[in-house]
Coordinates of C-alpha atoms in Angstrom, one line a residue:
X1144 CA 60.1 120.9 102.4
X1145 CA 60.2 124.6 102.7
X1146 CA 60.3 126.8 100.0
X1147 CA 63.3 128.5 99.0
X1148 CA 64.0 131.7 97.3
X1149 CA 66.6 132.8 94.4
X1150 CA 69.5 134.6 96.0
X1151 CA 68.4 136.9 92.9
X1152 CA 65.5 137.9 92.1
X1153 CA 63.6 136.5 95.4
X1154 CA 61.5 133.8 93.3
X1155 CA 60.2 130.9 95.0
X1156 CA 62.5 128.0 94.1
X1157 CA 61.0 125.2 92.8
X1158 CA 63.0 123.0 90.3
X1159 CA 65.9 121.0 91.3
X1160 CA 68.9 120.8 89.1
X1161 CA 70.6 118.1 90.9
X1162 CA 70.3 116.6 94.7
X1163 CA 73.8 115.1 96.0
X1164 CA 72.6 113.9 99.7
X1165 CA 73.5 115.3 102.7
X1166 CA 77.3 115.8 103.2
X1167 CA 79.5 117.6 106.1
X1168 CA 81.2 120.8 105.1
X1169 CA 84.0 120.6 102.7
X1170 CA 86.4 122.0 104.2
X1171 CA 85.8 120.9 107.8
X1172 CA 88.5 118.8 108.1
X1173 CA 88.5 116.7 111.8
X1174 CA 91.6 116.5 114.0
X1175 CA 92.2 113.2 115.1
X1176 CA 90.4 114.3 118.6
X1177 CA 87.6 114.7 117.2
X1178 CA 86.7 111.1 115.0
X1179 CA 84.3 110.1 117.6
X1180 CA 82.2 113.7 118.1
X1181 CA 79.0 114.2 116.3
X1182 CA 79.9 115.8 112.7
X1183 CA 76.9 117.7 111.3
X1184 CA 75.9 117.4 107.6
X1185 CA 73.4 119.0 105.4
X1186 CA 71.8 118.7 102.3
X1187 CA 73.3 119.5 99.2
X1188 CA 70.3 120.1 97.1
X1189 CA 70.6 122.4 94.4
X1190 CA 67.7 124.6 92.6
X1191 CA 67.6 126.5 89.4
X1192 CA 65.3 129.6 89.4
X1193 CA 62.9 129.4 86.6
X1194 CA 62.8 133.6 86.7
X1195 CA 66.5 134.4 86.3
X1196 CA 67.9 130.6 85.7
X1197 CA 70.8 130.9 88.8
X1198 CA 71.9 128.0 90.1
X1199 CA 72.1 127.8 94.0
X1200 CA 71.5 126.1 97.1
X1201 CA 70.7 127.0 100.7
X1202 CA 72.5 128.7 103.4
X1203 CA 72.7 126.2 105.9
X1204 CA 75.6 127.6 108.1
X1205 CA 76.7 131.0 107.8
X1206 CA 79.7 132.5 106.4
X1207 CA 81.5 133.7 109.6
X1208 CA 81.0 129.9 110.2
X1209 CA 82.7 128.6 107.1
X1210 CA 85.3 131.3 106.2
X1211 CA 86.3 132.7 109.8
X1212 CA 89.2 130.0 109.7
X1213 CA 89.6 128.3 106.5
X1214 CA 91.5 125.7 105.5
X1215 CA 92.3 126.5 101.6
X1216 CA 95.8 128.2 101.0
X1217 CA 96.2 129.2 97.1
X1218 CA 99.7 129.3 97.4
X1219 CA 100.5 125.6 97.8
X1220 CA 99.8 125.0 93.9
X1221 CA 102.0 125.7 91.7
X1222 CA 100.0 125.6 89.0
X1223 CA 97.4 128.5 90.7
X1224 CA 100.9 130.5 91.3
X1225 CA 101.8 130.7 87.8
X1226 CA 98.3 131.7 86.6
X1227 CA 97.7 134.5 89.0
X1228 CA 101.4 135.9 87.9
X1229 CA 100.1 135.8 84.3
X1230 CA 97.2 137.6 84.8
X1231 CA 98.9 140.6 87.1
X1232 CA 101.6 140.6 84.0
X1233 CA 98.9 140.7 81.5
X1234 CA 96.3 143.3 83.4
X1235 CA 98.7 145.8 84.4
X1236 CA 99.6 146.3 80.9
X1237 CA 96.0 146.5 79.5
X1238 CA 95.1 148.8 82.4
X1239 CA 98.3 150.6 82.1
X1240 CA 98.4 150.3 86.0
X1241 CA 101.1 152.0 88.5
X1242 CA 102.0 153.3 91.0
X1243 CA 99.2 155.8 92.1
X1244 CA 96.8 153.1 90.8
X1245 CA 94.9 151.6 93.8
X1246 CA 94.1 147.6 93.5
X1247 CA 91.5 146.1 95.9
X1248 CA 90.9 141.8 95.6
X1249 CA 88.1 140.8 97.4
X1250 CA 88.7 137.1 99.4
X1251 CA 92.6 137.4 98.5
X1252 CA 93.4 134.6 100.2
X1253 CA 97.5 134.1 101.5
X1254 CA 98.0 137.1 99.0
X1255 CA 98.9 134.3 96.3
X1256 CA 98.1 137.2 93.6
X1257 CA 99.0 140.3 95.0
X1258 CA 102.0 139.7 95.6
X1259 CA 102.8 140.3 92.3
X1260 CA 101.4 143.6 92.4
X1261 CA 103.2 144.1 95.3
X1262 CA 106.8 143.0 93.7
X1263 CA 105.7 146.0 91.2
X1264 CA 105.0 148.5 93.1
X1265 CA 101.7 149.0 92.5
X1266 CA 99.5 149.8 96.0
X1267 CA 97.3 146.7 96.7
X1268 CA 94.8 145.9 99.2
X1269 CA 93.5 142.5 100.3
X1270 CA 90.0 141.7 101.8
X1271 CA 89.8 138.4 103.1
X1272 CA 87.8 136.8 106.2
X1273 CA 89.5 134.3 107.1
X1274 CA 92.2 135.5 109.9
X1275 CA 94.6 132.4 109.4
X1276 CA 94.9 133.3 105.8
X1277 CA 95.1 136.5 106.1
X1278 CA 97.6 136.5 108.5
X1279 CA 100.1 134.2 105.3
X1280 CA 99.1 137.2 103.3
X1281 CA 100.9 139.3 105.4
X1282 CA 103.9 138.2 105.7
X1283 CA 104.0 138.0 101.8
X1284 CA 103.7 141.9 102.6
X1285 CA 100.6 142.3 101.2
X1286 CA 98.1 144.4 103.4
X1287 CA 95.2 142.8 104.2
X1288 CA 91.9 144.0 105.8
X1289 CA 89.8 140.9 107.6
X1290 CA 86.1 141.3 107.2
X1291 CA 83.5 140.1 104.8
X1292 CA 83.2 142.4 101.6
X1293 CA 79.6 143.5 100.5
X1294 CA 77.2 146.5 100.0
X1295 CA 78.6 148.1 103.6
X1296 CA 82.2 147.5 103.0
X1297 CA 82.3 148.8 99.6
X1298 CA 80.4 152.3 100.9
X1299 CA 83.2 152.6 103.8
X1300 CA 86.2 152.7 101.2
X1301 CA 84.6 154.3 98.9
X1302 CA 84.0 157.4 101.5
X1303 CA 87.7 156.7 103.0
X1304 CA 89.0 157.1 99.8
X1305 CA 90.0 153.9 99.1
X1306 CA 88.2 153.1 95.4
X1307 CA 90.0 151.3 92.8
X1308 CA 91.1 151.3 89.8
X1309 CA 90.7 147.5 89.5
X1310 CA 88.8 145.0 91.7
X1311 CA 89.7 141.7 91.1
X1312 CA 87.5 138.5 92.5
X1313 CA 88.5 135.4 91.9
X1314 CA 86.2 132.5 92.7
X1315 CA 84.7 134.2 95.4
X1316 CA 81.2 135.2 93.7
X1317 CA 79.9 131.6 94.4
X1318 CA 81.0 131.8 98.1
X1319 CA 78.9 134.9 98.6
X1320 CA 75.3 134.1 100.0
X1321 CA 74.0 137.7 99.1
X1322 CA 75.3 138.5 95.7
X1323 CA 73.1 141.9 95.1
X1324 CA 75.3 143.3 98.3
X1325 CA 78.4 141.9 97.2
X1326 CA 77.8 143.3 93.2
X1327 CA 77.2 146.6 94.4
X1328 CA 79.6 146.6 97.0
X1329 CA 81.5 146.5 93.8
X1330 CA 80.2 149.3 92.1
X1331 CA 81.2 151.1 95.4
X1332 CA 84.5 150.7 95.2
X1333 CA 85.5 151.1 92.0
X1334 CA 86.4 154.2 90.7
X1335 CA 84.5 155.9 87.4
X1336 CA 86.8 154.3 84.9
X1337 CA 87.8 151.7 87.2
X1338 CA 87.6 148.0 86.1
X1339 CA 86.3 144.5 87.7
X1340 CA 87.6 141.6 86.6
X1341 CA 86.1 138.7 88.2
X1342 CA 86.9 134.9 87.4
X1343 CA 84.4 132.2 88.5
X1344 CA 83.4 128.4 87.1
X1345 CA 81.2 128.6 84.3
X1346 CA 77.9 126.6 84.9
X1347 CA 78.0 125.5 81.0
X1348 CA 81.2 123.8 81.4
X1349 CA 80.2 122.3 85.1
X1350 CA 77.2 121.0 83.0
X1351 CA 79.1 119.7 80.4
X1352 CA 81.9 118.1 81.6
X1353 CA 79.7 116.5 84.7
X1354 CA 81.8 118.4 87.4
X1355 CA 79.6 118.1 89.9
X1356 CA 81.9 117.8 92.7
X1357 CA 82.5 121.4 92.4
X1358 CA 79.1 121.9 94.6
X1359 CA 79.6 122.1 97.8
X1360 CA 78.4 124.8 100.5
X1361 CA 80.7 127.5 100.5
X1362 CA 79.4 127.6 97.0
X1363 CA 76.1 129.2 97.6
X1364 CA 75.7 130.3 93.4
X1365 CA 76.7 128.4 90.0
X1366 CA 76.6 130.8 87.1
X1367 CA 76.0 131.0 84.1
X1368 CA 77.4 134.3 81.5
X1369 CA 73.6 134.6 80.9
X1370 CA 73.0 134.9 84.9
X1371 CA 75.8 137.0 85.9
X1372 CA 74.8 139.9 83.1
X1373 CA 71.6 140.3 84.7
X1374 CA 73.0 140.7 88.3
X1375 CA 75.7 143.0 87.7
X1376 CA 73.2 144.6 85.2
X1377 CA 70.6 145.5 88.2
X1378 CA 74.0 147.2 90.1
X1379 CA 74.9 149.5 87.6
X1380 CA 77.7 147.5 86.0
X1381 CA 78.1 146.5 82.2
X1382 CA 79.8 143.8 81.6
X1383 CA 82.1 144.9 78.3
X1384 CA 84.6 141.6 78.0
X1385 CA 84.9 138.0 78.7
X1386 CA 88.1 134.8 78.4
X1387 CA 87.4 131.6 79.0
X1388 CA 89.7 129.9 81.4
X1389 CA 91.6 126.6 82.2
X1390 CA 90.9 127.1 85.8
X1391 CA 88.8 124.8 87.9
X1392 CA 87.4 122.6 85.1
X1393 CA 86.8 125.8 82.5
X1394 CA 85.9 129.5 84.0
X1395 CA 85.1 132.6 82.9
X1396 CA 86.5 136.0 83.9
X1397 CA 84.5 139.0 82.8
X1398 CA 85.5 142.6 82.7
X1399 CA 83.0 144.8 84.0
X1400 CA 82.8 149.2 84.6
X1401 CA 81.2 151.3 85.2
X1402 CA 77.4 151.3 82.8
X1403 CA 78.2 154.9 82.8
X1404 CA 81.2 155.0 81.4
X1405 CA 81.1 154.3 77.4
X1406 CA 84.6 154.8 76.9
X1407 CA 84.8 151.1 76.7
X1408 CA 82.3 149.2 74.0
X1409 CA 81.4 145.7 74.8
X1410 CA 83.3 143.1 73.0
X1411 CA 82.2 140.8 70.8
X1412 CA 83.3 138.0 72.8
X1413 CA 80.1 138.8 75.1
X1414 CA 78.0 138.2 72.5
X1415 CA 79.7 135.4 71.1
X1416 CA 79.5 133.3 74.5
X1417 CA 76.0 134.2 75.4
X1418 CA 74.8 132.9 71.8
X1419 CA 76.4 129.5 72.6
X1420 CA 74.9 129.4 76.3
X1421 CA 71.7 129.8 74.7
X1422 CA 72.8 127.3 72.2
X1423 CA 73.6 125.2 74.6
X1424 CA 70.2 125.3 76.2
X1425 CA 71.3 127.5 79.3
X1426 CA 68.4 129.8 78.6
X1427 CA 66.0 126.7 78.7
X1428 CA 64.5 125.1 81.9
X1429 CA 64.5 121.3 80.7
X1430 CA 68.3 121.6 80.3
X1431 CA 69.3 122.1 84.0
X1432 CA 66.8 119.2 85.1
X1433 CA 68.6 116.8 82.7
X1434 CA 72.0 117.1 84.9
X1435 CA 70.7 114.3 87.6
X1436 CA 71.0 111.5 85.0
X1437 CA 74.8 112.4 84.3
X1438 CA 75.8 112.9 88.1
X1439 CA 74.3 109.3 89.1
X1440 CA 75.8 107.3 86.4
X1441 CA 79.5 108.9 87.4
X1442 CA 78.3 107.6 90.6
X1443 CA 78.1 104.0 89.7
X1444 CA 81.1 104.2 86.9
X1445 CA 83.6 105.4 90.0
X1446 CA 82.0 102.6 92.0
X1447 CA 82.0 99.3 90.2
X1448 CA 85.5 100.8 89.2
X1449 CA 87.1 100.5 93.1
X1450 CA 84.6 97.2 93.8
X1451 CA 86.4 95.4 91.1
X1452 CA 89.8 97.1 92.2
X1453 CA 89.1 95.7 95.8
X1454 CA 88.5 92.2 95.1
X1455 CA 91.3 92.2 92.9
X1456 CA 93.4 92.8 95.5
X1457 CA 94.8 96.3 94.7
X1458 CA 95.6 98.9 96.7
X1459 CA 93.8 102.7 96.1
X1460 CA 95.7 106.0 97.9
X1461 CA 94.0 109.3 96.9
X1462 CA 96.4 112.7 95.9
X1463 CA 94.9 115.9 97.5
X1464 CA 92.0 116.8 99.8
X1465 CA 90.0 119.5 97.7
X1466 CA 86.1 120.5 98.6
X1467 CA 85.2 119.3 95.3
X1468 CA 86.9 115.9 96.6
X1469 CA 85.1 115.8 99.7
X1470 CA 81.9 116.5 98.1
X1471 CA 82.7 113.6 95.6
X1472 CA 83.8 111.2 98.0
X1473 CA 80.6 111.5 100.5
X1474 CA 78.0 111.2 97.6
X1475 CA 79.3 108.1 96.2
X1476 CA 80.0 107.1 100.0
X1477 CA 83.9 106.3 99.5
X1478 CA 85.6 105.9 102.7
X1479 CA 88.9 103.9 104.1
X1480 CA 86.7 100.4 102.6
X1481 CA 87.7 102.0 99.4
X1482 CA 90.7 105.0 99.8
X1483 CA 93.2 103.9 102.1
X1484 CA 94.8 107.3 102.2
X1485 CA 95.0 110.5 100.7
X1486 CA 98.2 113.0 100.4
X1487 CA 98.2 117.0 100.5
X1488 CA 100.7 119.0 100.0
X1489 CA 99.3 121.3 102.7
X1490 CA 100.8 120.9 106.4
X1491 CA 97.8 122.2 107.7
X1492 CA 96.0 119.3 106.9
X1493 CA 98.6 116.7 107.3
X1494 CA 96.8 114.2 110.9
X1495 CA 93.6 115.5 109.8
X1496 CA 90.6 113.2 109.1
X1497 CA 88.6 114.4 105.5
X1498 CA 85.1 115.2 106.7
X1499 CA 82.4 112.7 106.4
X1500 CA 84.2 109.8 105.2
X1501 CA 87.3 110.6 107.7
X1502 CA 89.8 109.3 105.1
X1503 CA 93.3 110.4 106.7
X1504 CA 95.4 112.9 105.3
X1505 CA 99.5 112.6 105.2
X1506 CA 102.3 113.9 103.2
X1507 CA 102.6 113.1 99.7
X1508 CA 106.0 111.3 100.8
X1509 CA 103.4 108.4 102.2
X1510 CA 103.1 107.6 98.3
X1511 CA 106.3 106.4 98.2
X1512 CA 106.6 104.5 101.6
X1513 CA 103.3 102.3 100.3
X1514 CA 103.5 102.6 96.8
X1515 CA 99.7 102.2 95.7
X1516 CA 98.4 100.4 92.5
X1517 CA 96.3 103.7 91.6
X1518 CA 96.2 106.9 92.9
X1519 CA 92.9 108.6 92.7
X1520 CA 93.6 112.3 91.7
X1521 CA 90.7 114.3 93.8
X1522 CA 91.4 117.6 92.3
X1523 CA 91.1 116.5 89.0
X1524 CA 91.6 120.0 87.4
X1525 CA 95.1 119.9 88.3
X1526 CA 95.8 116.3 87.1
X1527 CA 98.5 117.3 84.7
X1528 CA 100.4 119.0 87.4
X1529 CA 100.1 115.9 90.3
X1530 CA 100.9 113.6 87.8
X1531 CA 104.1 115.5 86.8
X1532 CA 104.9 116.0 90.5
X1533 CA 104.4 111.7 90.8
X1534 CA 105.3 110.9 88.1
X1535 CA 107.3 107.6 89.9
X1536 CA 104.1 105.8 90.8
X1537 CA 104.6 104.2 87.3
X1538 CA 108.4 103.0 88.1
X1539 CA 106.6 100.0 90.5
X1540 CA 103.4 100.2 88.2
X1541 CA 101.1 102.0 89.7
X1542 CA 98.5 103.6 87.9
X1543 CA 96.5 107.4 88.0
X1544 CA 92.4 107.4 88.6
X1545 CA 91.0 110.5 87.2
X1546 CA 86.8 110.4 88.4
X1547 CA 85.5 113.5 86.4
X1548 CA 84.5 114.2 84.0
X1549 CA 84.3 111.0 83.2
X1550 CA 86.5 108.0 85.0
X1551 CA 89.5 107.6 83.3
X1552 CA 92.6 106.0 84.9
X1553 CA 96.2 106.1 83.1
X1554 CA 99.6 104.6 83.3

């Protein structure tokens, strides 16, 4: 096996924190043309530098490859909606934002959160790779530039004029296979005072709460508060605040200016978080290299779990075709045997095929035309939401699956 090297610092990577296989691209869903053509898959190995303790895995396929068309629209969950309102509500206040202020969010998707900067007033810019998405984004009337954001990028707006008051990037730092051009790409852009609010999963909770069916590809970095103070740290940038989140299982968003600028002390909330990752062992080697042991016995609970179901005679659907589902699905090597179906409420992937395991994809109304004894909720972070939303499987007595972070299934 070649030797890899920390997206980081550059060490040579040699300690595994957790090996899932080989599996196809998460997002790669295949048209029903397409079941019988060769579907590449690679491995999903992931390494924790003993240097700098980030979390990663290879590049395998670039990100023109991955993110050119993509097939992830924020909008479609009602749930994501409502957060991204609260936070434009909430930051425009703190920041005191209006309209000569100048937002820029970096991989801004179908302008799910601009939009409400938009509705305001307030001038905001989207960067976002993916054409198709960018295109939704539009006709929300949010401009949006298509092209990959890093070191390069940043420079250009900055000598445009463009910089901003407040760069927001929400889960895209994992999705980034250089993060030292995309972190100072970021201290580019953003103005002297300006402000960086980035939100991202938080390794400690991945670790904790056994989510790992949030690895996947496109996620080329898992981090860690520890981690991320380091990186932005080499690119000028101080990171001065911190929340913990809901979102995806339990993320972070930190607050970061300027190192410069000292009109804003760092919070004690910093501190307080990085003395419990540490706590928690995140500044320790042996703790990462414990995760295997936790992944593979989720493995067998989900298993013997749908066995049992099978020869019982009872019938499984899944809700939703995430990444982290797909990633889930091919390492415990779930297919139609197991998952009849799954649902999305996404028309774009409605007559697809979920890669790998080519489990098909309809509209949630399927639920009701076959009404399944469980429903096995693949994006389990929104459970509370899709069981609202179905909440009739129990009027024939059908029953909700939740896998992670540990199998639970409800009436």
């Amino acid at each position: 096996m070649r030797a890899s090297s920390c997206r980081f610092c550059g060490a040579t990577l040699r300690d595994t924190f957790v090996d899932l296989g080989m599996s196809p691209l998460c997002e790669s869903y295949v048209p029903a043309d397409a079941l019988n053509q060769m579907e590449p898959f690679y491995p999903l190995h992931v390494w924790v530098c003993r240097e700098c303790l980030l979390v990663g895995l290879d590049e395998y396929v670039t990100p023109e490859h991955i993110f050119t068309e993509y097939a992830y629209f924020s909008a479609f969950s009602t749930a994501w909606l409502d957060h991204a309102r609260s936070y434009v509500a909430m930051i425009t206040g703190r920041l005191g934002l209006g309209p000569t202020s100048q937002v820029i969010e970096l991989a801004s998707n179908d302008g799910y959160l601009l939009q409400y900067f938009v509705e305001r007033g307030i001038p905001a810019l989207g960067i976002e790779p993916a054409a198709n998405v960018a295109e939704a984004a539009r006709k929300r009337g949010v401009e949006t530039l298509v092209r990959f954001f890093g070191r390069e990028l940043g420079a250009e707006l900055a000598a445009a004029g463009k910089r901003a008051d407040l760069v927001i990037g929400n889960n895209v730092l994992a999705q980034v296979p250089d993060v030292n051009s995309f972190v100072a790409g970021i201290a580019a852009v953003l103005t002297p005072t300006g402000t960086a609010t980035l939100e991202f999963p938080h390794l400690q909770r991945l670790i904790q709460g056994n989510q790992f069916d949030t690895i996947y590809h496109e996620h080329f970095g898992y981090f860690s508060l520890l981690a991320v103070e380091a990186i932005f740290a080499a690119h000028g940038l101080t990171i001065f605040d911190v929340e913990e989140l809901w979102t995806h299982g339990g993320s972070l968003r930190i607050y970061a200016r300027h190192a410069e600028d000292t009109s804003r002390p760092t919070g004690p909330r910093v501190a307080a978080l990085l003395a419990r990752e540490k706590t928690a062992g995140l500044d320790r080697l042996e703790r990462y290299s414990a995760f295997t042991e936790q992944v593979e016995e989720t493995k067998r609970k989900l298993l013997q779990f749908l066995i049992t179901a099978r020869r019982e005679g009872k019938t499984v659907a899944g809700y939703g075709a995430p990444g982290k589902g797909n990633t889930l699905l091919n390492y415990c090597g779930i297919r139609t045997d197991f998952v009849d179906y799954t649902v999305d409420r996404n028309p774009y992937k409605h007559g697809r095929f979920l890669p790998g395991t080519h489990i098909p994809i309809f509209d949630p109304e399927k639920i009701k035309e076959t009404r399944p004894d469980y429903l096995l909720i693949l994006p389990w972070n929104l459970k509370d939401e899709i069981m609202g939303q179905m909440a009739e499987i129990r009027t024939w007595g059908g029953q909700f699956v939740i896998p992670i972070p540990a199998l639970e299934v409800q009436r």
